Amino acid sequence: GENVEQHPSTLSVQEGDSAVIKCTYSDSASNYFPWYKQELGKGPQLIIDIRSNVGEKKDQRIAVTLNKTAKHFSLHITETQPEDSAVYFCAASLNSGGYQKVTFGTGTKLQVIP
Amino acid sequence: EAGVTQSPTHLIKTRGQQATLRCSPISGHTSVYWYQQALGLGLQFLLWYDEGEERNRGNFPPRFSGRQFPNYSSELNVNALELEDSALYLCASSTGGRSEAFFGQGTRLTVV
């Protein structure tokens, strides 16, 4: 089955700096890669996603890149702010027998230091 | 539009008891995923239901079970509770034909 690895497990950055979280996946059939942000006491919220036919996608301070050949994708947060502090999860999704199967990474705890 | 709703938000049980957690997916979503998130750890996949059928199961013992009802809501049952079952249990839903999964706020299960 699909295996998603996520690094680093914890990340501390100064406010205003950039943060990068990297994930690799094992199944080349995966075709959808969402990123989730989980704030303390809440469920994960979808913040950005990318499909396998796209190499990069941006949404304001957040961007995601995908390298299908190397089977890795990354989340980039620029100009970090204290409210970016949260746990971030990557995921890889593939169509299995007509159904989308989602596999999550283990999460990255991001701390933005004011 | 209402999001994924889970109940109860908090649940305290004694070791050996049974717990039942409930999830209502977003209207129109047919797939429901259950995850366990122990303190400080990532999301561990439990179960996946779609169209009333169990599609996949994570590496958990049989005392973790569930079902999906005709209205696509779902229950997660945990029998013979153990202390290490204490965790946040998250439910997510998606449509069969789309990829995005949306999470509920979770049920915090504490086993004492």
GROMACS .gro file of C-alpha atoms in nm:
model
  226
    1GLY     CA    1   0.000   0.000   0.000
    2GLU     CA    2   0.085   0.368  -0.004
    3ASN     CA    3   0.341   0.495   0.248
    4VAL     CA    4   0.386   0.867   0.317
    5GLU     CA    5   0.686   0.996   0.506
    6GLN     CA    6   0.697   1.352   0.639
    7HIS     CA    7   0.991   1.558   0.766
    8PRO     CA    8   1.075   1.724   0.990
    9SER     CA    9   0.858   1.619   1.282
   10THR     CA   10   0.914   1.954   1.453
   11LEU     CA   11   1.019   2.288   1.308
   12SER     CA   12   1.087   2.619   1.479
   13VAL     CA   13   1.130   2.938   1.278
   14GLN     CA   14   1.151   3.307   1.358
   15GLU     CA   15   0.855   3.519   1.261
   16GLY     CA   16   0.901   3.641   0.907
   17ASP     CA   17   1.123   3.352   0.800
   18SER     CA   18   1.014   3.075   0.564
   19ALA     CA   19   0.917   2.721   0.663
   20VAL     CA   20   0.944   2.414   0.443
   21ILE     CA   21   0.790   2.075   0.514
   22LYS     CA   22   0.870   1.779   0.290
   23CYS     CA   23   0.685   1.457   0.217
   24THR     CA   24   0.761   1.152   0.007
   25TYR     CA   25   0.520   0.888  -0.116
   26SER     CA   26   0.568   0.538  -0.245
   27ASP     CA   27   0.282   0.466  -0.484
   28SER     CA   28   0.327   0.631  -0.823
   29ALA     CA   29  -0.049   0.597  -0.879
   30SER     CA   30  -0.119   0.866  -0.618
   31ASN     CA   31  -0.264   1.164  -0.798
   32TYR     CA   32  -0.381   1.410  -0.535
   33PHE     CA   33  -0.180   1.566  -0.254
   34PRO     CA   34  -0.357   1.778   0.009
   35TRP     CA   35  -0.206   1.958   0.304
   36TYR     CA   36  -0.387   2.003   0.634
   37LYS     CA   37  -0.333   2.238   0.925
   38GLN     CA   38  -0.438   2.130   1.271
   39GLU     CA   39  -0.458   2.395   1.540
   40LEU     CA   40  -0.468   2.300   1.904
   41GLY     CA   41  -0.798   2.140   2.000
   42LYS     CA   42  -0.933   2.136   1.646
   43GLY     CA   43  -0.962   1.893   1.361
   44PRO     CA   44  -0.730   1.921   1.060
   45GLN     CA   45  -0.833   2.179   0.803
   46LEU     CA   46  -0.748   2.158   0.435
   47ILE     CA   47  -0.523   2.453   0.345
   48ILE     CA   48  -0.391   2.374  -0.003
   49ASP     CA   49  -0.377   2.084  -0.243
   50ILE     CA   50  -0.210   1.987  -0.569
   51ARG     CA   51  -0.291   1.733  -0.835
   52SER     CA   52  -0.047   1.518  -1.022
   53ASN     CA   53  -0.077   1.714  -1.345
   54VAL     CA   54   0.052   2.031  -1.176
   55GLY     CA   55   0.405   2.105  -1.055
   56GLU     CA   56   0.341   2.402  -0.829
   57LYS     CA   57   0.050   2.585  -0.675
   58LYS     CA   58   0.042   2.907  -0.472
   59ASP     CA   59  -0.212   3.066  -0.244
   60GLN     CA   60  -0.085   3.389  -0.090
   61ARG     CA   61   0.193   3.291   0.154
   62ILE     CA   62   0.150   2.919   0.101
   63ALA     CA   63   0.284   2.717  -0.190
   64VAL     CA   64   0.310   2.349  -0.266
   65THR     CA   65   0.546   2.182  -0.513
   66LEU     CA   66   0.527   1.833  -0.655
   67ASN     CA   67   0.800   1.625  -0.816
   68LYS     CA   68   0.630   1.318  -0.960
   69THR     CA   69   0.954   1.160  -1.078
   70ALA     CA   70   1.109   1.170  -0.733
   71LYS     CA   71   0.772   1.112  -0.564
   72HIS     CA   72   0.802   1.398  -0.324
   73PHE     CA   73   0.606   1.713  -0.252
   74SER     CA   74   0.666   2.007  -0.024
   75LEU     CA   75   0.479   2.280   0.159
   76HIS     CA   76   0.635   2.626   0.166
   77ILE     CA   77   0.516   2.899   0.399
   78THR     CA   78   0.674   3.240   0.348
   79GLU     CA   79   0.671   3.537   0.586
   80THR     CA   80   0.561   3.316   0.871
   81GLN     CA   81   0.337   3.458   1.141
   82PRO     CA   82   0.262   3.332   1.495
   83GLU     CA   83  -0.081   3.216   1.380
   84ASP     CA   84   0.092   2.973   1.143
   85SER     CA   85   0.195   2.772   1.451
   86ALA     CA   86   0.016   2.438   1.424
   87VAL     CA   87   0.063   2.077   1.322
   88TYR     CA   88   0.073   2.026   0.946
   89PHE     CA   89  -0.011   1.699   0.773
   90CYS     CA   90   0.057   1.601   0.417
   91ALA     CA   91  -0.140   1.329   0.243
   92ALA     CA   92  -0.133   1.129  -0.078
   93SER     CA   93  -0.450   1.009  -0.238
   94LEU     CA   94  -0.508   0.757  -0.513
   95ASN     CA   95  -0.804   0.603  -0.683
   96SER     CA   96  -0.840   0.243  -0.571
   97GLY     CA   97  -1.115   0.046  -0.736
   98GLY     CA   98  -1.313   0.361  -0.802
   99TYR     CA   99  -1.263   0.502  -0.454
  100GLN     CA  100  -1.015   0.761  -0.331
  101LYS     CA  101  -0.785   0.625  -0.066
  102VAL     CA  102  -0.603   0.884   0.145
  103THR     CA  103  -0.279   0.817   0.333
  104PHE     CA  104  -0.146   1.077   0.576
  105GLY     CA  105   0.203   1.168   0.682
  106THR     CA  106   0.292   1.168   1.050
  107GLY     CA  107   0.270   1.544   1.090
  108THR     CA  108   0.504   1.839   1.148
  109LYS     CA  109   0.467   2.061   1.451
  110LEU     CA  110   0.554   2.413   1.338
  111GLN     CA  111   0.636   2.678   1.594
  112VAL     CA  112   0.672   3.038   1.481
  113ILE     CA  113   0.866   3.240   1.736
  114PRO     CA  114   0.758   3.605   1.759
  115GLU     CA  115  -2.331   2.411   0.454
  116ALA     CA  116  -2.267   2.210   0.768
  117GLY     CA  117  -1.927   2.047   0.801
  118VAL     CA  118  -1.840   1.707   0.940
  119THR     CA  119  -1.989   1.672   1.286
  120GLN     CA  120  -1.874   1.433   1.554
  121SER     CA  121  -2.032   1.341   1.884
  122PRO     CA  122  -1.968   1.345   2.165
  123THR     CA  123  -1.684   1.597   2.183
  124HIS     CA  124  -1.552   1.438   2.500
  125LEU     CA  125  -1.601   1.088   2.638
  126ILE     CA  126  -1.467   0.938   2.958
  127LYS     CA  127  -1.481   0.563   3.002
  128THR     CA  128  -1.344   0.306   3.240
  129ARG     CA  129  -1.102   0.038   3.128
  130GLY     CA  130  -1.293  -0.263   2.995
  131GLN     CA  131  -1.601  -0.064   2.891
  132GLN     CA  132  -1.720   0.003   2.539
  133ALA     CA  133  -1.720   0.338   2.362
  134THR     CA  134  -1.933   0.448   2.068
  135LEU     CA  135  -1.832   0.750   1.863
  136ARG     CA  136  -2.047   0.902   1.593
  137CYS     CA  137  -1.980   1.095   1.276
  138SER     CA  138  -2.207   1.275   1.033
  139PRO     CA  139  -2.038   1.352   0.701
  140ILE     CA  140  -2.088   1.657   0.488
  141SER     CA  141  -2.409   1.632   0.290
  142GLY     CA  142  -2.343   1.448  -0.034
  143HIS     CA  143  -2.027   1.278   0.091
  144THR     CA  144  -2.033   0.900   0.078
  145SER     CA  145  -1.692   0.815   0.222
  146VAL     CA  146  -1.608   0.829   0.591
  147TYR     CA  147  -1.261   0.781   0.734
  148TRP     CA  148  -1.174   0.725   1.098
  149TYR     CA  149  -0.836   0.816   1.245
  150GLN     CA  150  -0.680   0.789   1.589
  151GLN     CA  151  -0.452   1.066   1.705
  152ALA     CA  152  -0.275   0.989   2.028
  153LEU     CA  153  -0.117   1.277   2.216
  154GLY     CA  154   0.189   1.406   2.034
  155LEU     CA  155   0.156   1.159   1.749
  156GLY     CA  156   0.031   1.168   1.393
  157LEU     CA  157  -0.286   1.040   1.238
  158GLN     CA  158  -0.324   0.664   1.251
  159PHE     CA  159  -0.569   0.527   0.999
  160LEU     CA  160  -0.845   0.314   1.152
  161LEU     CA  161  -1.126   0.250   0.908
  162TRP     CA  162  -1.266   0.365   0.575
  163TYR     CA  163  -1.629   0.326   0.475
  164ASP     CA  164  -1.790   0.409   0.146
  165GLU     CA  165  -2.145   0.344   0.034
  166GLY     CA  166  -2.208   0.143   0.349
  167GLU     CA  167  -1.917  -0.094   0.295
  168GLU     CA  168  -1.589  -0.121   0.481
  169ARG     CA  169  -1.325  -0.047   0.214
  170ASN     CA  170  -1.009  -0.064   0.418
  171ARG     CA  171  -0.888  -0.118   0.770
  172GLY     CA  172  -0.577   0.002   0.949
  173ASN     CA  173  -0.349  -0.198   1.175
  174PHE     CA  174  -0.577  -0.204   1.479
  175PRO     CA  175  -0.716  -0.500   1.677
  176PRO     CA  176  -1.067  -0.633   1.605
  177ARG     CA  177  -1.209  -0.462   1.912
  178PHE     CA  178  -1.206  -0.149   1.696
  179SER     CA  179  -1.503  -0.178   1.465
  180GLY     CA  180  -1.759   0.039   1.298
  181ARG     CA  181  -2.031   0.071   1.047
  182GLN     CA  182  -2.183   0.314   0.802
  183PHE     CA  183  -2.553   0.372   0.787
  184PRO     CA  184  -2.774   0.426   0.479
  185ASN     CA  185  -2.758   0.804   0.539
  186TYR     CA  186  -2.374   0.774   0.527
  187SER     CA  187  -2.327   0.861   0.894
  188SER     CA  188  -2.090   0.632   1.076
  189GLU     CA  189  -2.017   0.483   1.414
  190LEU     CA  190  -1.686   0.375   1.558
  191ASN     CA  191  -1.707   0.121   1.836
  192VAL     CA  192  -1.421   0.037   2.066
  193ASN     CA  193  -1.473  -0.266   2.289
  194ALA     CA  194  -1.279  -0.372   2.598
  195LEU     CA  195  -1.124  -0.029   2.633
  196GLU     CA  196  -0.761  -0.006   2.734
  197LEU     CA  197  -0.577   0.292   2.880
  198GLU     CA  198  -0.377   0.338   2.560
  199ASP     CA  199  -0.698   0.387   2.365
  200SER     CA  200  -0.709   0.737   2.510
  201ALA     CA  201  -0.677   0.967   2.211
  202LEU     CA  202  -0.849   1.212   1.982
  203TYR     CA  203  -1.061   1.023   1.728
  204LEU     CA  204  -1.111   1.210   1.406
  205CYS     CA  205  -1.363   1.148   1.134
  206ALA     CA  206  -1.325   1.278   0.781
  207SER     CA  207  -1.558   1.261   0.484
  208SER     CA  208  -1.522   1.291   0.110
  209THR     CA  209  -1.722   1.215  -0.199
  210GLY     CA  210  -1.660   0.901  -0.397
  211GLY     CA  211  -1.557   1.092  -0.705
  212ARG     CA  212  -1.359   1.377  -0.554
  213SER     CA  213  -1.041   1.376  -0.356
  214GLU     CA  214  -1.075   1.637  -0.085
  215ALA     CA  215  -1.138   1.504   0.264
  216PHE     CA  216  -1.276   1.727   0.536
  217PHE     CA  217  -1.237   1.660   0.906
  218GLY     CA  218  -1.463   1.697   1.202
  219GLN     CA  219  -1.346   1.843   1.532
  220GLY     CA  220  -1.289   1.503   1.684
  221THR     CA  221  -1.397   1.312   1.992
  222ARG     CA  222  -1.156   1.315   2.283
  223LEU     CA  223  -1.175   0.970   2.443
  224THR     CA  224  -1.022   0.929   2.786
  225VAL     CA  225  -0.995   0.583   2.939
  226VAL     CA  226  -0.936   0.577   3.313
   0.00000   0.00000   0.00000
